[in-house]
Amino acid sequence: MTDARLASLSAALPALRLLTEPAELEHYGRDWTRRWQPAPLAIALPESVEEVQAVVRWAKANAVAVVPSGGRTGLSGGAVAAKGELVVSLERMNKVLGFDAVDRTLTVQAGIPLQLAQEAAREHGLQYPVDFAARGSCSIGGNIATNAGGIRVVRYGNTREWVAGLKLVTGSGELLEVGRALVKNSSGYDLRHLAIASEGTLGIVVEATLRLTDPPPPTNVMLLALPSFDALMQVFAAFRARLQLQAFEFLTDVALKHVLAHGAQAPFAESHPFYVVTEFASDEASEAEALAAFEQCLEQGLVSDGVISASDAQAAQLWRLREGITESLARYVPYKNDVSVRISAMPAFLAETQALLGREYPQFEVVWFGHIGDGNLHINILKPEAMAQDAFVTGCERVTKLLAQVLQAHGGSISAEHGIGLVKKPYLGCTRSEAEIAVLRGIKTVLDPAGIMNPGKLFDP
Ligand code: FAD
Ligand code: MLT
Ligand code: ZN
């Protein structure tokens, strides 16, 4: 431990676990973007709220930037530490702290993986309904800091809907307990919502009290094949009119090609240009409605084929076709857009975006998929193996500027669910007005007066 700052941190907090080996710095200094070369000062692994507070107080006193770190499954560079920051990983703060059957809440340390929180809810006969493919690795703290969405937002909403209360260690090292898990509370600004989607720029979420709900009904999964992109929102309207949908997800044939190459099983004998994975209750009435919606779409030429799960194993197989996409694309280090518009604006936005990307990306493979039932589209551009990453990113940034203009015209967002981080910082202005960004900066100054919390993420200092 040669760095004088680290010697000072160790002297101030002798019990704090610190990692400084090059492989550890590399591991904890990057997220799923893999675009920046990790270069953190060190990794702190606190074990308690008090230890987190002490680390932050030390960082403030010594003007050391702090990067809060969960599972580092983030797709926007929010957890990247490439400028000598101290990474504060919550991975040792991963326990369930309590369950309240009357309030239907689960209190957890923020480092707990999403899947363990879901399992804890299930053990109590309830459900924590936020869900997506990174469930095994991402943390509740990271989910809160990004307001994570996932595959069941169409039914249950984003993480924001499920946070009844939380504890935040601010950039001053103060512990704020916000929310109190009250159902009703009209006592002024709701500070919970400042921490949600704050991307670690205001403080470190150390605990959360999550709302739980009734377990989901037994469900069926249906895979639909669509002949055209224009049909997509019409199929959504037809199914939503008849069913309470648990999920409505979309992928193209290009996305499917990559998942199949990654080991999934082909669903149809023939290939189709677009697909939808949808989920709904498997009771008799819902199944009849689903078949009626399918027949209606078939008659109107909106779908060309379909398959419905006959067992849990088949349902899992169909889900794999959608949930396996991100993993199957990882080796191409894709450039990711994660955009949203209101559902009503989706048809016009999709048409314009399809024309834009067709025109601007003749040289790259473009993979479309996403949570179409929420108005959220994922566009992944794949880096050709031989191309240098810098040149590839520069090419994609040029098109993202154009996409940001389309989003602005349709009242959309440059980040639906992954956060702004480093990746989308230049485009924040297409979603937030200058006046709004000034307020965001003001809020940061109050909660993080020394500017040590994840500086350079979301917006520049
Ligand atoms: P990290 O990547 O560690 O951090 C993300 C941000 O949160 C950073 O800014 C970090 O500083 C901050 N942060 C982390 N922990 C804390 C804390 N305790 N306090 C304050 N700030 C903190 N996202 C979706 O929304 N929907 C999806 O469907 C989805 N699918 C995915 C599928 C795959 C295969 C992968 C790899 C990712 C997917 N993601 C998805 C993205 C990612 O999993 C989410 O953004 C997730 O919420 C990040 O959690 P994390 O713990 O990994 O956070
Ligand atoms: C997903 O929905 O699978 C992830 O949010 C997306 C991604 O990899 O872009
Ligand atoms: Zn997603």
XYZ file of C-alpha atoms and ligand atoms in Angstrom:
524
model
C 0.000 0.000 0.000
C 2.274 2.754 -1.297
C -0.269 5.507 -2.036
C -0.340 8.025 0.826
C -4.109 8.320 0.564
C -4.563 4.588 1.020
C -2.228 4.578 3.993
C -4.353 7.366 5.464
C -7.592 5.430 4.793
C -6.196 2.292 6.397
C -4.987 4.253 9.379
C -8.399 5.934 9.764
C -10.337 2.677 9.306
C -8.073 -0.257 10.193
C -10.944 -2.797 10.038
C -12.052 -1.764 6.539
C -11.429 -4.397 3.856
C -9.482 -2.834 0.989
C -8.448 -4.448 -2.297
C -5.538 -3.094 -4.338
C -4.277 -5.966 -6.502
C -4.246 -5.121 -10.257
C -6.692 -7.940 -11.105
C -9.078 -6.706 -8.412
C -8.847 -3.101 -9.614
C -9.619 -4.308 -13.130
C -12.539 -6.479 -11.967
C -14.256 -3.855 -9.813
C -13.398 -0.854 -12.018
C -15.554 -1.801 -15.017
C -19.151 -2.612 -15.810
C -20.798 -4.413 -18.743
C -19.910 -1.643 -21.186
C -16.217 -2.682 -21.198
C -15.437 0.595 -22.964
C -13.192 2.286 -20.394
C -9.890 1.049 -19.016
C -10.430 0.573 -15.276
C -8.063 2.552 -13.030
C -9.500 2.863 -9.522
C -7.418 3.921 -6.537
C -8.668 0.920 -4.528
C -11.764 -1.092 -3.719
C -13.419 -0.663 -0.323
C -15.701 -3.443 0.878
C -17.559 -2.041 3.887
C -19.621 -4.338 6.051
C -21.952 -1.909 7.813
C -23.744 1.398 7.372
C -21.342 2.984 9.860
C -18.377 1.790 7.826
C -19.892 3.260 4.633
C -20.393 6.567 6.445
C -16.804 6.548 7.692
C -15.453 5.807 4.198
C -17.472 8.648 2.666
C -16.394 11.074 5.412
C -12.772 10.105 4.811
C -13.227 10.542 1.029
C -14.750 13.982 1.531
C -11.958 15.086 3.850
C -9.336 13.837 1.401
C -11.063 14.965 -1.821
C -11.193 11.411 -3.188
C -13.972 10.587 -5.663
C -16.201 7.626 -4.788
C -17.857 5.189 -7.222
C -20.705 3.228 -5.586
C -20.676 -0.288 -6.955
C -23.287 -3.068 -7.015
C -23.151 -6.006 -9.408
C -21.534 -3.928 -12.214
C -24.059 -5.279 -14.697
C -24.865 -1.674 -15.651
C -24.936 -0.877 -19.360
C -24.168 2.875 -19.208
C -20.763 3.072 -17.563
C -22.217 4.331 -14.259
C -20.068 2.032 -12.126
C -16.884 2.562 -14.146
C -13.871 3.790 -12.150
C -11.269 4.943 -14.660
C -9.873 8.046 -12.950
C -8.361 6.985 -9.649
C -11.667 6.828 -7.742
C -12.307 4.772 -4.637
C -14.817 2.057 -5.557
C -17.187 1.347 -2.671
C -18.615 -2.093 -3.350
C -21.683 -3.122 -1.364
C -21.154 -6.813 -2.083
C -20.615 -7.719 1.579
C -23.782 -5.881 2.589
C -26.058 -8.499 1.058
C -28.461 -9.661 3.758
C -32.194 -9.687 4.271
C -32.789 -7.583 7.385
C -36.491 -8.104 7.934
C -39.933 -8.998 6.629
C -43.228 -7.462 7.674
C -46.280 -9.574 6.818
C -48.762 -6.801 7.624
C -47.003 -4.085 5.646
C -45.904 -6.643 3.049
C -42.381 -5.283 2.964
C -38.927 -6.803 2.825
C -35.990 -4.836 4.210
C -32.607 -5.628 2.677
C -29.037 -4.417 2.602
C -28.440 -2.735 -0.746
C -25.779 -5.175 -1.951
C -28.182 -8.114 -2.046
C -28.581 -9.572 -5.555
C -32.036 -9.041 -7.073
C -32.614 -12.799 -7.304
C -32.037 -13.326 -3.571
C -34.547 -10.573 -2.789
C -37.056 -12.237 -5.147
C -36.451 -15.606 -3.459
C -36.863 -14.099 0.012
C -40.219 -12.633 -1.061
C -41.299 -16.038 -2.435
C -40.383 -17.750 0.828
C -42.981 -15.508 2.477
C -45.603 -16.389 -0.137
C -45.266 -13.003 -1.875
C -43.556 -11.522 -4.900
C -40.964 -8.818 -5.576
C -41.931 -8.286 -9.222
C -38.997 -6.402 -10.756
C -37.259 -8.956 -12.960
C -34.715 -9.232 -15.763
C -31.894 -11.399 -17.059
C -29.160 -9.916 -14.820
C -31.142 -10.938 -11.705
C -28.399 -13.243 -10.416
C -25.672 -10.576 -10.454
C -27.231 -7.112 -10.202
C -27.922 -5.650 -6.762
C -30.972 -3.964 -5.285
C -28.804 -0.848 -4.674
C -27.851 -0.775 -8.369
C -31.489 -1.368 -9.362
C -32.559 1.598 -7.258
C -29.711 3.786 -8.515
C -30.770 3.092 -12.140
C -34.538 2.732 -11.580
C -34.246 -0.617 -13.335
C -37.162 -1.809 -15.465
C -37.088 -5.257 -17.006
C -39.534 -7.708 -18.490
C -42.607 -7.153 -16.296
C -42.883 -3.365 -16.311
C -45.981 -3.586 -18.504
C -47.709 -5.253 -15.532
C -45.870 -4.002 -12.435
C -43.908 -0.862 -13.292
C -40.255 0.030 -12.636
C -38.164 -0.328 -9.477
C -39.446 3.109 -8.414
C -42.925 1.684 -7.707
C -41.517 -0.901 -5.292
C -39.252 1.136 -3.015
C -41.190 1.897 0.147
C -38.227 3.424 1.947
C -34.463 3.565 1.839
C -31.339 4.658 3.681
C -28.881 6.865 1.855
C -25.388 7.842 2.986
C -25.029 11.264 1.371
C -21.824 12.783 0.005
C -21.339 14.336 3.451
C -21.442 10.945 5.123
C -24.790 11.730 6.740
C -27.373 8.923 6.958
C -30.761 9.903 5.532
C -33.661 7.561 6.207
C -36.373 8.377 3.697
C -39.817 6.995 2.989
C -40.584 5.220 6.274
C -42.549 2.633 4.265
C -45.738 4.612 4.786
C -48.563 4.008 2.331
C -49.619 7.637 2.673
C -47.256 10.481 3.437
C -47.909 14.038 2.293
C -45.244 15.727 4.369
C -43.279 17.520 1.683
C -40.765 16.479 -0.974
C -40.398 12.712 -1.288
C -36.625 12.261 -1.053
C -36.867 8.574 -1.980
C -37.360 9.605 -5.545
C -34.154 11.645 -5.568
C -32.144 8.535 -4.719
C -33.986 6.439 -7.325
C -32.195 6.818 -10.706
C -29.511 9.024 -9.101
C -26.758 6.658 -10.364
C -24.661 7.025 -7.241
C -24.234 10.777 -7.759
C -25.987 11.827 -4.528
C -24.828 9.138 -2.134
C -24.762 5.427 -1.439
C -27.998 3.512 -0.926
C -27.207 1.199 1.974
C -30.608 -0.300 2.784
C -34.003 -0.525 1.140
C -37.473 -1.500 2.231
C -39.179 -3.101 -0.755
C -42.903 -3.439 -1.283
C -44.095 -6.944 -2.058
C -47.250 -8.054 -3.818
C -49.360 -11.151 -4.414
C -47.500 -13.955 -6.138
C -48.019 -14.012 -9.915
C -50.692 -16.310 -11.329
C -49.550 -19.445 -13.143
C -48.750 -18.195 -16.624
C -48.411 -19.222 -20.246
C -45.841 -17.846 -22.621
C -46.660 -17.284 -26.280
C -44.189 -16.597 -29.070
C -45.661 -14.747 -32.052
C -44.071 -14.371 -35.473
C -44.807 -11.055 -37.202
C -44.465 -10.329 -40.916
C -43.833 -6.601 -40.533
C -42.625 -3.976 -38.129
C -45.801 -1.935 -38.648
C -47.835 -4.781 -37.160
C -46.047 -4.629 -33.811
C -48.064 -2.001 -31.971
C -51.328 -3.291 -33.467
C -50.597 -6.778 -32.114
C -49.819 -5.212 -28.738
C -53.152 -3.337 -28.775
C -55.051 -6.523 -29.728
C -53.510 -8.595 -26.918
C -53.682 -5.840 -24.315
C -57.371 -5.263 -25.042
C -58.205 -8.874 -24.129
C -55.638 -9.853 -21.493
C -53.855 -8.623 -18.421
C -50.380 -8.999 -19.875
C -47.465 -9.953 -17.608
C -44.974 -9.184 -20.379
C -44.891 -8.106 -24.012
C -41.382 -8.205 -25.454
C -40.077 -7.837 -28.961
C -37.064 -9.073 -30.945
C -36.016 -9.181 -34.569
C -34.805 -12.125 -36.627
C -31.255 -10.761 -36.233
C -31.574 -10.913 -32.436
C -32.958 -14.436 -32.690
C -30.075 -15.482 -34.946
C -27.578 -14.519 -32.219
C -29.484 -16.278 -29.428
C -29.730 -19.445 -31.530
C -26.002 -19.268 -32.291
C -25.551 -19.078 -28.513
C -27.310 -22.413 -27.979
C -31.062 -21.698 -27.880
C -33.530 -23.877 -29.795
C -35.222 -22.580 -32.985
C -38.934 -22.009 -32.300
C -40.304 -22.327 -35.849
C -39.262 -24.260 -38.946
C -39.226 -21.024 -40.933
C -37.658 -17.689 -40.164
C -39.786 -14.536 -39.697
C -38.640 -10.913 -39.584
C -40.068 -10.025 -36.130
C -41.103 -11.843 -32.970
C -42.995 -11.109 -29.758
C -42.743 -12.992 -26.474
C -45.827 -12.392 -24.362
C -46.936 -13.826 -21.020
C -50.392 -13.993 -19.432
C -52.339 -15.992 -16.824
C -52.849 -19.625 -17.777
C -56.465 -19.899 -16.591
C -59.075 -21.095 -19.080
C -60.539 -17.656 -19.749
C -57.148 -16.030 -20.399
C -56.072 -18.834 -22.716
C -59.307 -18.473 -24.696
C -58.774 -14.707 -24.941
C -55.158 -15.197 -26.032
C -56.217 -17.604 -28.775
C -58.957 -15.191 -29.866
C -56.414 -12.347 -30.037
C -54.086 -14.584 -32.025
C -56.880 -15.565 -34.492
C -57.866 -11.931 -34.902
C -54.259 -10.901 -35.652
C -53.845 -13.852 -38.017
C -56.956 -12.856 -39.975
C -55.703 -9.288 -40.238
C -52.286 -10.454 -41.436
C -50.593 -9.011 -38.336
C -49.087 -12.332 -37.218
C -47.943 -15.220 -39.368
C -47.310 -17.948 -36.800
C -47.408 -18.602 -33.083
C -46.583 -21.129 -30.406
C -47.877 -21.352 -26.835
C -46.015 -23.026 -23.984
C -47.417 -26.350 -22.823
C -45.106 -26.715 -19.808
C -42.825 -24.682 -17.564
C -39.834 -26.059 -19.456
C -41.274 -24.819 -22.756
C -42.086 -21.447 -21.234
C -38.464 -21.179 -20.085
C -37.292 -22.112 -23.602
C -39.401 -19.366 -25.136
C -38.190 -16.827 -22.552
C -34.611 -17.778 -23.320
C -35.090 -16.493 -26.874
C -35.677 -13.006 -25.439
C -33.656 -13.070 -22.230
C -30.565 -14.572 -23.859
C -30.039 -11.677 -26.269
C -27.709 -9.502 -24.150
C -25.403 -12.417 -23.308
C -25.357 -13.590 -26.924
C -24.245 -10.130 -28.121
C -21.641 -9.513 -25.392
C -18.704 -10.719 -27.489
C -19.362 -7.934 -30.030
C -18.997 -5.223 -27.322
C -22.146 -3.573 -28.693
C -22.928 0.120 -28.640
C -26.303 0.304 -26.898
C -29.192 2.698 -27.265
C -31.957 2.297 -24.695
C -34.707 4.695 -25.661
C -38.354 5.263 -24.822
C -41.367 7.217 -25.989
C -44.991 7.230 -24.875
C -46.798 4.145 -26.170
C -49.060 6.381 -28.246
C -45.983 7.885 -29.954
C -44.424 4.477 -30.616
C -45.718 3.781 -34.183
C -44.489 7.130 -35.567
C -41.227 6.923 -33.598
C -40.530 3.371 -34.781
C -41.117 4.277 -38.431
C -38.802 7.281 -38.232
C -36.119 5.407 -36.300
C -36.197 2.458 -38.680
C -35.637 4.809 -41.618
C -32.857 6.657 -39.763
C -30.935 3.551 -38.755
C -31.376 1.908 -42.166
C -29.891 5.014 -43.759
C -27.080 5.681 -41.264
C -25.844 2.203 -40.407
C -25.356 0.452 -43.746
C -21.986 -0.919 -42.566
C -22.948 -2.308 -39.133
C -25.203 -5.085 -37.907
C -28.040 -3.538 -35.905
C -30.028 -5.622 -33.426
C -33.442 -4.432 -32.253
C -35.314 -5.781 -29.265
C -36.911 -4.547 -26.105
C -39.808 -3.936 -23.790
C -42.108 -2.738 -26.508
C -45.165 -2.862 -24.254
C -43.564 -0.066 -22.188
C -42.522 2.032 -25.186
C -38.888 0.976 -24.586
C -36.671 -0.062 -27.458
C -33.126 -1.473 -27.217
C -30.950 -0.886 -30.263
C -27.603 -2.699 -30.174
C -25.010 -1.932 -32.829
C -22.402 -4.665 -33.158
C -18.742 -3.801 -33.516
C -17.083 -5.562 -36.447
C -14.257 -7.633 -35.007
C -11.549 -5.927 -37.033
C -12.662 -2.392 -36.197
C -10.983 -0.374 -33.431
C -13.349 0.438 -30.593
C -12.737 4.203 -30.727
C -13.621 4.451 -34.417
C -16.682 2.270 -33.880
C -17.933 4.366 -30.953
C -17.322 7.612 -32.878
C -19.444 6.280 -35.744
C -22.244 5.285 -33.362
C -22.123 8.608 -31.478
C -22.754 10.460 -34.736
C -25.948 8.454 -35.296
C -27.007 8.737 -31.642
C -27.015 12.534 -32.056
C -29.542 12.103 -34.868
C -31.536 9.613 -32.840
C -31.587 12.083 -29.941
C -33.198 14.645 -32.252
C -35.900 12.141 -33.224
C -36.468 11.375 -29.551
C -36.739 15.048 -28.718
C -39.302 15.537 -31.492
C -41.385 12.661 -30.070
C -41.019 13.677 -26.417
C -38.964 10.578 -25.591
C -36.029 9.671 -23.348
C -32.421 8.832 -24.246
C -32.429 6.349 -21.349
C -35.493 4.283 -20.595
C -34.017 2.031 -17.909
C -30.209 1.722 -18.022
C -29.310 5.205 -16.789
C -27.190 7.961 -18.306
C -23.791 7.133 -16.752
C -20.929 7.989 -19.092
C -22.487 6.553 -22.234
C -25.438 8.930 -22.630
C -24.148 12.012 -20.833
C -23.769 14.044 -24.060
C -27.462 13.497 -24.881
C -29.083 14.288 -21.528
C -30.270 17.594 -23.000
C -32.583 15.847 -25.473
C -34.642 14.510 -22.554
C -34.156 17.153 -19.845
C -34.423 20.916 -20.313
C -31.607 23.243 -19.274
C -33.745 24.450 -16.387
C -34.266 20.868 -15.209
C -30.551 20.070 -15.435
C -29.802 23.193 -13.379
C -32.157 21.864 -10.678
C -30.450 18.449 -10.807
C -27.090 20.154 -10.263
C -28.510 22.168 -7.371
C -29.800 19.007 -5.696
C -26.392 17.382 -6.088
C -24.721 20.376 -4.449
C -26.957 20.030 -1.390
C -26.458 16.288 -0.937
C -22.866 16.109 -2.156
C -21.306 19.522 -1.442
C -17.739 18.380 -2.150
C -18.741 16.727 -5.445
C -17.143 13.394 -4.545
C -20.051 11.100 -5.415
C -19.540 9.458 -8.818
C -18.331 12.686 -10.462
C -18.619 12.872 -14.244
C -21.563 10.453 -14.383
C -25.004 11.684 -15.439
C -23.606 15.203 -16.020
C -20.219 16.896 -15.800
C -19.296 18.686 -12.579
P -23.972 -1.377 -11.117
O -23.728 -1.682 -12.549
O -22.979 -1.824 -10.136
O -24.171 0.209 -10.964
C -25.102 0.895 -11.752
C -25.174 2.350 -11.248
O -25.716 2.373 -9.938
C -23.830 3.038 -11.143
O -24.001 4.397 -11.428
C -23.441 2.852 -9.685
O -22.566 3.850 -9.230
C -24.792 2.932 -9.011
N -24.917 2.140 -7.779
C -24.733 0.813 -7.626
N -24.994 0.456 -6.366
C -25.335 1.581 -5.698
C -25.717 1.870 -4.369
N -25.809 0.915 -3.434
N -25.988 3.144 -4.042
C -25.907 4.146 -4.959
N -25.563 3.923 -6.232
C -25.286 2.663 -6.600
N -31.571 -3.179 -16.820
C -32.894 -2.942 -16.863
O -33.347 -1.908 -16.344
N -33.753 -3.817 -17.473
C -33.319 -4.964 -18.048
O -34.103 -5.706 -18.619
C -31.934 -5.253 -17.977
N -31.470 -6.414 -18.470
C -30.145 -6.682 -18.380
C -29.696 -7.915 -18.830
C -28.343 -8.239 -18.758
C -27.874 -9.583 -19.219
C -27.431 -7.283 -18.226
C -25.972 -7.601 -18.125
C -27.881 -6.063 -17.759
C -29.236 -5.752 -17.820
N -29.736 -4.552 -17.323
C -31.078 -4.302 -17.360
C -28.825 -3.524 -16.797
C -28.404 -3.685 -15.311
O -28.520 -5.000 -14.881
C -29.243 -2.754 -14.423
O -28.939 -1.420 -14.747
C -29.043 -2.963 -12.928
O -30.004 -2.201 -12.228
C -27.653 -2.577 -12.451
O -27.463 -3.088 -11.147
P -25.996 -3.340 -10.590
O -26.093 -3.741 -9.174
O -25.257 -4.253 -11.482
O -25.417 -1.855 -10.691
C -32.634 -6.284 -21.854
O -33.778 -5.848 -21.846
O -32.373 -7.451 -22.192
C -31.489 -5.366 -21.430
O -32.027 -4.239 -20.765
C -30.865 -4.908 -22.604
C -29.684 -4.671 -23.342
O -28.764 -5.501 -23.356
O -29.629 -3.637 -24.047
Zn -34.099 -3.936 -21.128
